[in-house]
Coordinates of C-alpha atoms in Angstrom, one line a residue:
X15 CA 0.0 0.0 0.0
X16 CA 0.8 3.5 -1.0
X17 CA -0.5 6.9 1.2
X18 CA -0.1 10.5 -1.0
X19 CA -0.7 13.1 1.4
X20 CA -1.3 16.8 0.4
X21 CA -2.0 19.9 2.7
X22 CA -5.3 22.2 2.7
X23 CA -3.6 24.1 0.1
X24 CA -3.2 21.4 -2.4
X25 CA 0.8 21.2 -1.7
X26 CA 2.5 17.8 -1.1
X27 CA 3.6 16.9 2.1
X28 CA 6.1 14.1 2.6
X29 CA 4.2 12.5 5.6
X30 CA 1.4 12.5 7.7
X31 CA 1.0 10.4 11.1
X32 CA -2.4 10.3 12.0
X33 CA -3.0 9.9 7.9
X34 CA -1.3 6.7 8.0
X35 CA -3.0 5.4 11.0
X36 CA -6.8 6.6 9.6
X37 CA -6.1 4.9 6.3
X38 CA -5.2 1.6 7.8
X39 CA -8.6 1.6 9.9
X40 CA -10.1 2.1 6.6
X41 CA -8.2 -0.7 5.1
X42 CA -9.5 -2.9 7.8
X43 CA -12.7 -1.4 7.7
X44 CA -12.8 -2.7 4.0
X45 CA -11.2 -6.1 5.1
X46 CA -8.3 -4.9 2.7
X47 CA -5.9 -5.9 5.7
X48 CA -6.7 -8.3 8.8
X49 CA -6.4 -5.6 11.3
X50 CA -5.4 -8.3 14.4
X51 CA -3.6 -7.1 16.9
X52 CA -0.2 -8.0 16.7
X53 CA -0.3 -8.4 13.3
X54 CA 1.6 -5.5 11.4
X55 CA 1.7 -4.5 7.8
X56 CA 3.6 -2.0 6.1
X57 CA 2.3 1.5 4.4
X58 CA 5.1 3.0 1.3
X59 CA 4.7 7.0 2.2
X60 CA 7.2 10.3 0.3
X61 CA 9.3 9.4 3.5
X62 CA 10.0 5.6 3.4
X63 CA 8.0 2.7 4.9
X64 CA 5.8 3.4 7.9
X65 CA 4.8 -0.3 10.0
X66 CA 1.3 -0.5 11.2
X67 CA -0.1 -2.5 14.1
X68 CA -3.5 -2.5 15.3
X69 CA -3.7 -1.7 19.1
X70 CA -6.3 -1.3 21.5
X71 CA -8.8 1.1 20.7
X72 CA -6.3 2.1 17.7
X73 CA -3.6 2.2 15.4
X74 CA 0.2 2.2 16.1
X75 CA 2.9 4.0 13.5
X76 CA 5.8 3.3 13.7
X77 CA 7.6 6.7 12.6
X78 CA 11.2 5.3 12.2
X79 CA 14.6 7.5 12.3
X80 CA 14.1 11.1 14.0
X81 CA 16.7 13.4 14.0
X82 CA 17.7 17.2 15.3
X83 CA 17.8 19.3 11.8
X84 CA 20.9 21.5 13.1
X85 CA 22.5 19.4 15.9
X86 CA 25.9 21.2 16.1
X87 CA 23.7 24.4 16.9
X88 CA 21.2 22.8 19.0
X89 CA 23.7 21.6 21.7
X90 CA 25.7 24.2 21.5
X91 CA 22.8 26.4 22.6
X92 CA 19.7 24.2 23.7
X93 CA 18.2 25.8 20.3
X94 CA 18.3 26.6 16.6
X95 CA 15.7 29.0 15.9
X96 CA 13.1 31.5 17.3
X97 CA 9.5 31.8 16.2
X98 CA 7.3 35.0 16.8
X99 CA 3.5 34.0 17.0
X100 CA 0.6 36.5 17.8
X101 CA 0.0 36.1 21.7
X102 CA 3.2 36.0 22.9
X103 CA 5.1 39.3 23.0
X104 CA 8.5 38.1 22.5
X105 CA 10.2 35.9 19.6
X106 CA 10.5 32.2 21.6
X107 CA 12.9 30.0 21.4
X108 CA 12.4 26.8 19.2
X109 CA 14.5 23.5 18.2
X110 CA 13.6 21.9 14.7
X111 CA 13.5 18.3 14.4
X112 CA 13.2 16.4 10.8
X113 CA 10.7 13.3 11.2
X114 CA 10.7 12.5 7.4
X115 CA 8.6 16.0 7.3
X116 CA 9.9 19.4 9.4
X117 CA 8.9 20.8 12.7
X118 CA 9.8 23.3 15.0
X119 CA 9.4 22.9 18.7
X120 CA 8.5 25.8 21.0
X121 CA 7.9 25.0 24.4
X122 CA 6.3 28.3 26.3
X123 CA 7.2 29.6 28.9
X124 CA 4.8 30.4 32.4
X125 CA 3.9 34.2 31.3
X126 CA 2.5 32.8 27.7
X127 CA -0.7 31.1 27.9
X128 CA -1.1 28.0 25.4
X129 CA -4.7 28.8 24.8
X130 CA -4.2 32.6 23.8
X131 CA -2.1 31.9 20.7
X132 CA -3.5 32.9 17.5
X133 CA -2.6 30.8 15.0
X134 CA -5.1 32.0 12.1
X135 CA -1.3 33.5 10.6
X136 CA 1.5 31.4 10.4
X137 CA 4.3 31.9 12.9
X138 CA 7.1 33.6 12.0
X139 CA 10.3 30.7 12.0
X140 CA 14.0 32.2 11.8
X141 CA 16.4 31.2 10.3
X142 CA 13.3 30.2 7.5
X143 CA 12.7 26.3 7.0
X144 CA 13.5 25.7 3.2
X145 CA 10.6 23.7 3.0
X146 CA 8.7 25.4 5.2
X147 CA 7.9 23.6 8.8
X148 CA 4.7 22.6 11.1
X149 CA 5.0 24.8 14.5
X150 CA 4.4 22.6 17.6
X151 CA 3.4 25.4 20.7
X152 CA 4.0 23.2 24.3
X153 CA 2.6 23.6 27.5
X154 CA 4.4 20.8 30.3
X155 CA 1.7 19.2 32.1
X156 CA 3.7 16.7 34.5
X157 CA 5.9 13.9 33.5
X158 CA 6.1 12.6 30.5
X159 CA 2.9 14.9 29.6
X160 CA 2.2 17.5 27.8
X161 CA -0.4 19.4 25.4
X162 CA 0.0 21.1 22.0
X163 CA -1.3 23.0 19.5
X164 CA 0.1 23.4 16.2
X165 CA 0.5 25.4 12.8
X166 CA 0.8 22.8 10.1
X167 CA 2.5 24.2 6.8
X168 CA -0.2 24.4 3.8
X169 CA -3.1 24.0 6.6
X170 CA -2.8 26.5 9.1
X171 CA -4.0 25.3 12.7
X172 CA -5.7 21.9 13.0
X173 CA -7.0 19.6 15.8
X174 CA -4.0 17.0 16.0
X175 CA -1.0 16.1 13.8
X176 CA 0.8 12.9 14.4
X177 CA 4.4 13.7 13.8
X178 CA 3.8 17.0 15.2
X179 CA 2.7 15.5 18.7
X180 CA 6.1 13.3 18.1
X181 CA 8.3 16.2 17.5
X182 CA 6.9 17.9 20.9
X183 CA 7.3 15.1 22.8
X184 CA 11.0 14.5 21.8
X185 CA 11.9 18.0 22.1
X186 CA 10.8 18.3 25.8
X187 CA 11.9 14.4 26.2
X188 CA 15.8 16.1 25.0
X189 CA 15.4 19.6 26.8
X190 CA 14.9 17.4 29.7
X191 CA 18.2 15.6 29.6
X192 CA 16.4 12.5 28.0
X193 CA 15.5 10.8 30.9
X194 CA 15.5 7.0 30.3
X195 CA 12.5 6.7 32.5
X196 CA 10.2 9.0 30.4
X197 CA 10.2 7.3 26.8
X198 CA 6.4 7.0 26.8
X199 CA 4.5 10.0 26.3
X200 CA 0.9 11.4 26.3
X201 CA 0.2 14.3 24.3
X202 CA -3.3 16.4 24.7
X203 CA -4.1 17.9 21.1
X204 CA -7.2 19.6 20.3
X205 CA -8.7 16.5 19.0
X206 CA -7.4 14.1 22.2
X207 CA -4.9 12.7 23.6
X208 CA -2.0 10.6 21.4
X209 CA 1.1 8.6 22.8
X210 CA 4.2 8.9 21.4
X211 CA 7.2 6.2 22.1
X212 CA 10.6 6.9 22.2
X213 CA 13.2 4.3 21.3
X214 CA 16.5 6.0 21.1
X215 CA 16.6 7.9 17.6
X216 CA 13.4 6.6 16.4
X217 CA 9.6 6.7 18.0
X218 CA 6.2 5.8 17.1
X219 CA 2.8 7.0 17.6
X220 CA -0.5 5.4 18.9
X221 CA -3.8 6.5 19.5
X222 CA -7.7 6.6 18.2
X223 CA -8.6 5.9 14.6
X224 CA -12.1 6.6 13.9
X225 CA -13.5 6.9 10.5
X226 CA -16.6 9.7 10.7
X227 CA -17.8 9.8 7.0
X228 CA -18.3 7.3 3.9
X229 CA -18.5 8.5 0.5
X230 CA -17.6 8.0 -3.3
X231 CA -14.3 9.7 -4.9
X232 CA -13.0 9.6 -8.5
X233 CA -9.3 11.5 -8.1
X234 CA -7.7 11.9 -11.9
X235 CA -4.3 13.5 -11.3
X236 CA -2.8 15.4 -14.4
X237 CA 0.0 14.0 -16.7
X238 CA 2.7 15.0 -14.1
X239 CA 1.4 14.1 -11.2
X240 CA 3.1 10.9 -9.1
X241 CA -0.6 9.2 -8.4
X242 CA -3.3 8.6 -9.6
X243 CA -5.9 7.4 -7.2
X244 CA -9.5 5.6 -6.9
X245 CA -11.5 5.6 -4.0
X246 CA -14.5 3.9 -3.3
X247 CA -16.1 2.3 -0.4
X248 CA -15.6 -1.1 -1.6
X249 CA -11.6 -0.4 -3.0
X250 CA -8.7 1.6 -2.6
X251 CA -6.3 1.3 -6.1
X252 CA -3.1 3.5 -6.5
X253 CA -0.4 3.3 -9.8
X254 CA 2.7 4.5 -9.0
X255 CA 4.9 5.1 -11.9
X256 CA 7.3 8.0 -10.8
X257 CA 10.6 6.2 -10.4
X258 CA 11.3 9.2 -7.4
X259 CA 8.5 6.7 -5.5
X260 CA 9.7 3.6 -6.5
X261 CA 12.5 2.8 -3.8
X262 CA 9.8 3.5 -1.5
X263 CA 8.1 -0.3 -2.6
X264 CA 10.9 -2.5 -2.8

């Protein structure tokens, strides 16, 4: 199985968490995929192959490598950037992470309240991301908990994102020392809660899967396009013939 993702605006994005985890509870919804727990199978995404497993009450991704985008920089100084964001009057400092897509981290401080951001704009990010990045706004709840909102790229704010929730998690996780005792995470979004699992330099993702609509689409990409794609209820059918997506399936 393939997953394209794109943003609101219509712009790819290389990955999407909580996508890969929704389209396997469709799969299983369709019996396209046995959905037992314990039982993983493996999704092809724009950043490499993504292993599913069905959990309790869920779907478990397993997000693979994570990395610090400018490491030298980031412990050197604890951070590698500064984002400005309506709500807070002073540019916060941010680390940016690379989970197969970008992030950058912010976690606020006491006198900036999580809930009076505005995020209808997109925060400000310097140095600028040359792909542009999702903006992950933290608040510290206890140990090993925290809660987010964020500013994907191409979709302004939305109610959860997968690798987002990862990227916070890992950023607090590392501005904490990286305590070996606090490698499983929850993660209050908007939309819930998510948990995020840290194993050295990769981590996965779990949490809720709930399909809330059931329709017919017929998707006809042009010429160039990577994809083409045709959903239905009953089937989900993808030809791949850009060799840039290839590696991806073997």
């Amino acid at each position: 199985w393939f997953m394209d993702y794109r943003n609101a605006d219509g712009s790819l994005a290389e990955m999407c968490g909580n996508g890969t985890r929704v389209f396997a509870e469709y799969l299983r919804s369709r019996g396209l995929v046995s959905g037992d727990e314990g039982a993983p199978f493996v999704i092809a995404t724009r950043a490499g192959l993504k292993e599913m497993v069905a959990v309790p009450h869920g779907w478990a991704v397993d997000l693979g490598q994570w990395r610090l985008a400018r490491a030298e920089e980031a412990e050197r100084r604890g951070m590698d950037s500064v984002v400005q964001v309506h709500g807070s009057p002073d540019p916060l400092p941010a680390l940016s992470l690379d989970l197969g897509n970008p992030h950058t981290v912010v976690a606020l401080p006491p006198n900036v309240n999580l809930n009076g951001l505005r995020l209808r704009r997109p925060p400000a990010v310097n140095p600028v991301p040359p792909e542009g990045s999702n903006v992950e706004f933290v608040h510290a709840i206890e140990h090993a908990h925290i809660s987010m909102r964020v500013h994907e790229r191409g979709s302004g704010e939305t109610r959860s994102c997968g690798t987002g929730a990862a990227a916070a998690a890992i950023a607090t996780w590392w501005w904490g020392g990286k305590p070996e005792g606090q490698l499983d995470w929850k993660v209050d979004v908007l939309g819930g809660t998510l948990g995020v699992h840290i194993k050295g330099t990769e981590v996965a993702l779990s949490g809720p899967a709930v399909l809330v609509a059931d329709g017919e689409a017929r998707v006809l990409a042009a010429a160039e396009a990577d994809v083409i794609m045709i959903l239905t209820p009953d089937q989900v059918q993808a030809q791949i013939y850009r060799e840039s997506i290839q590696p991806h399936l073997q």
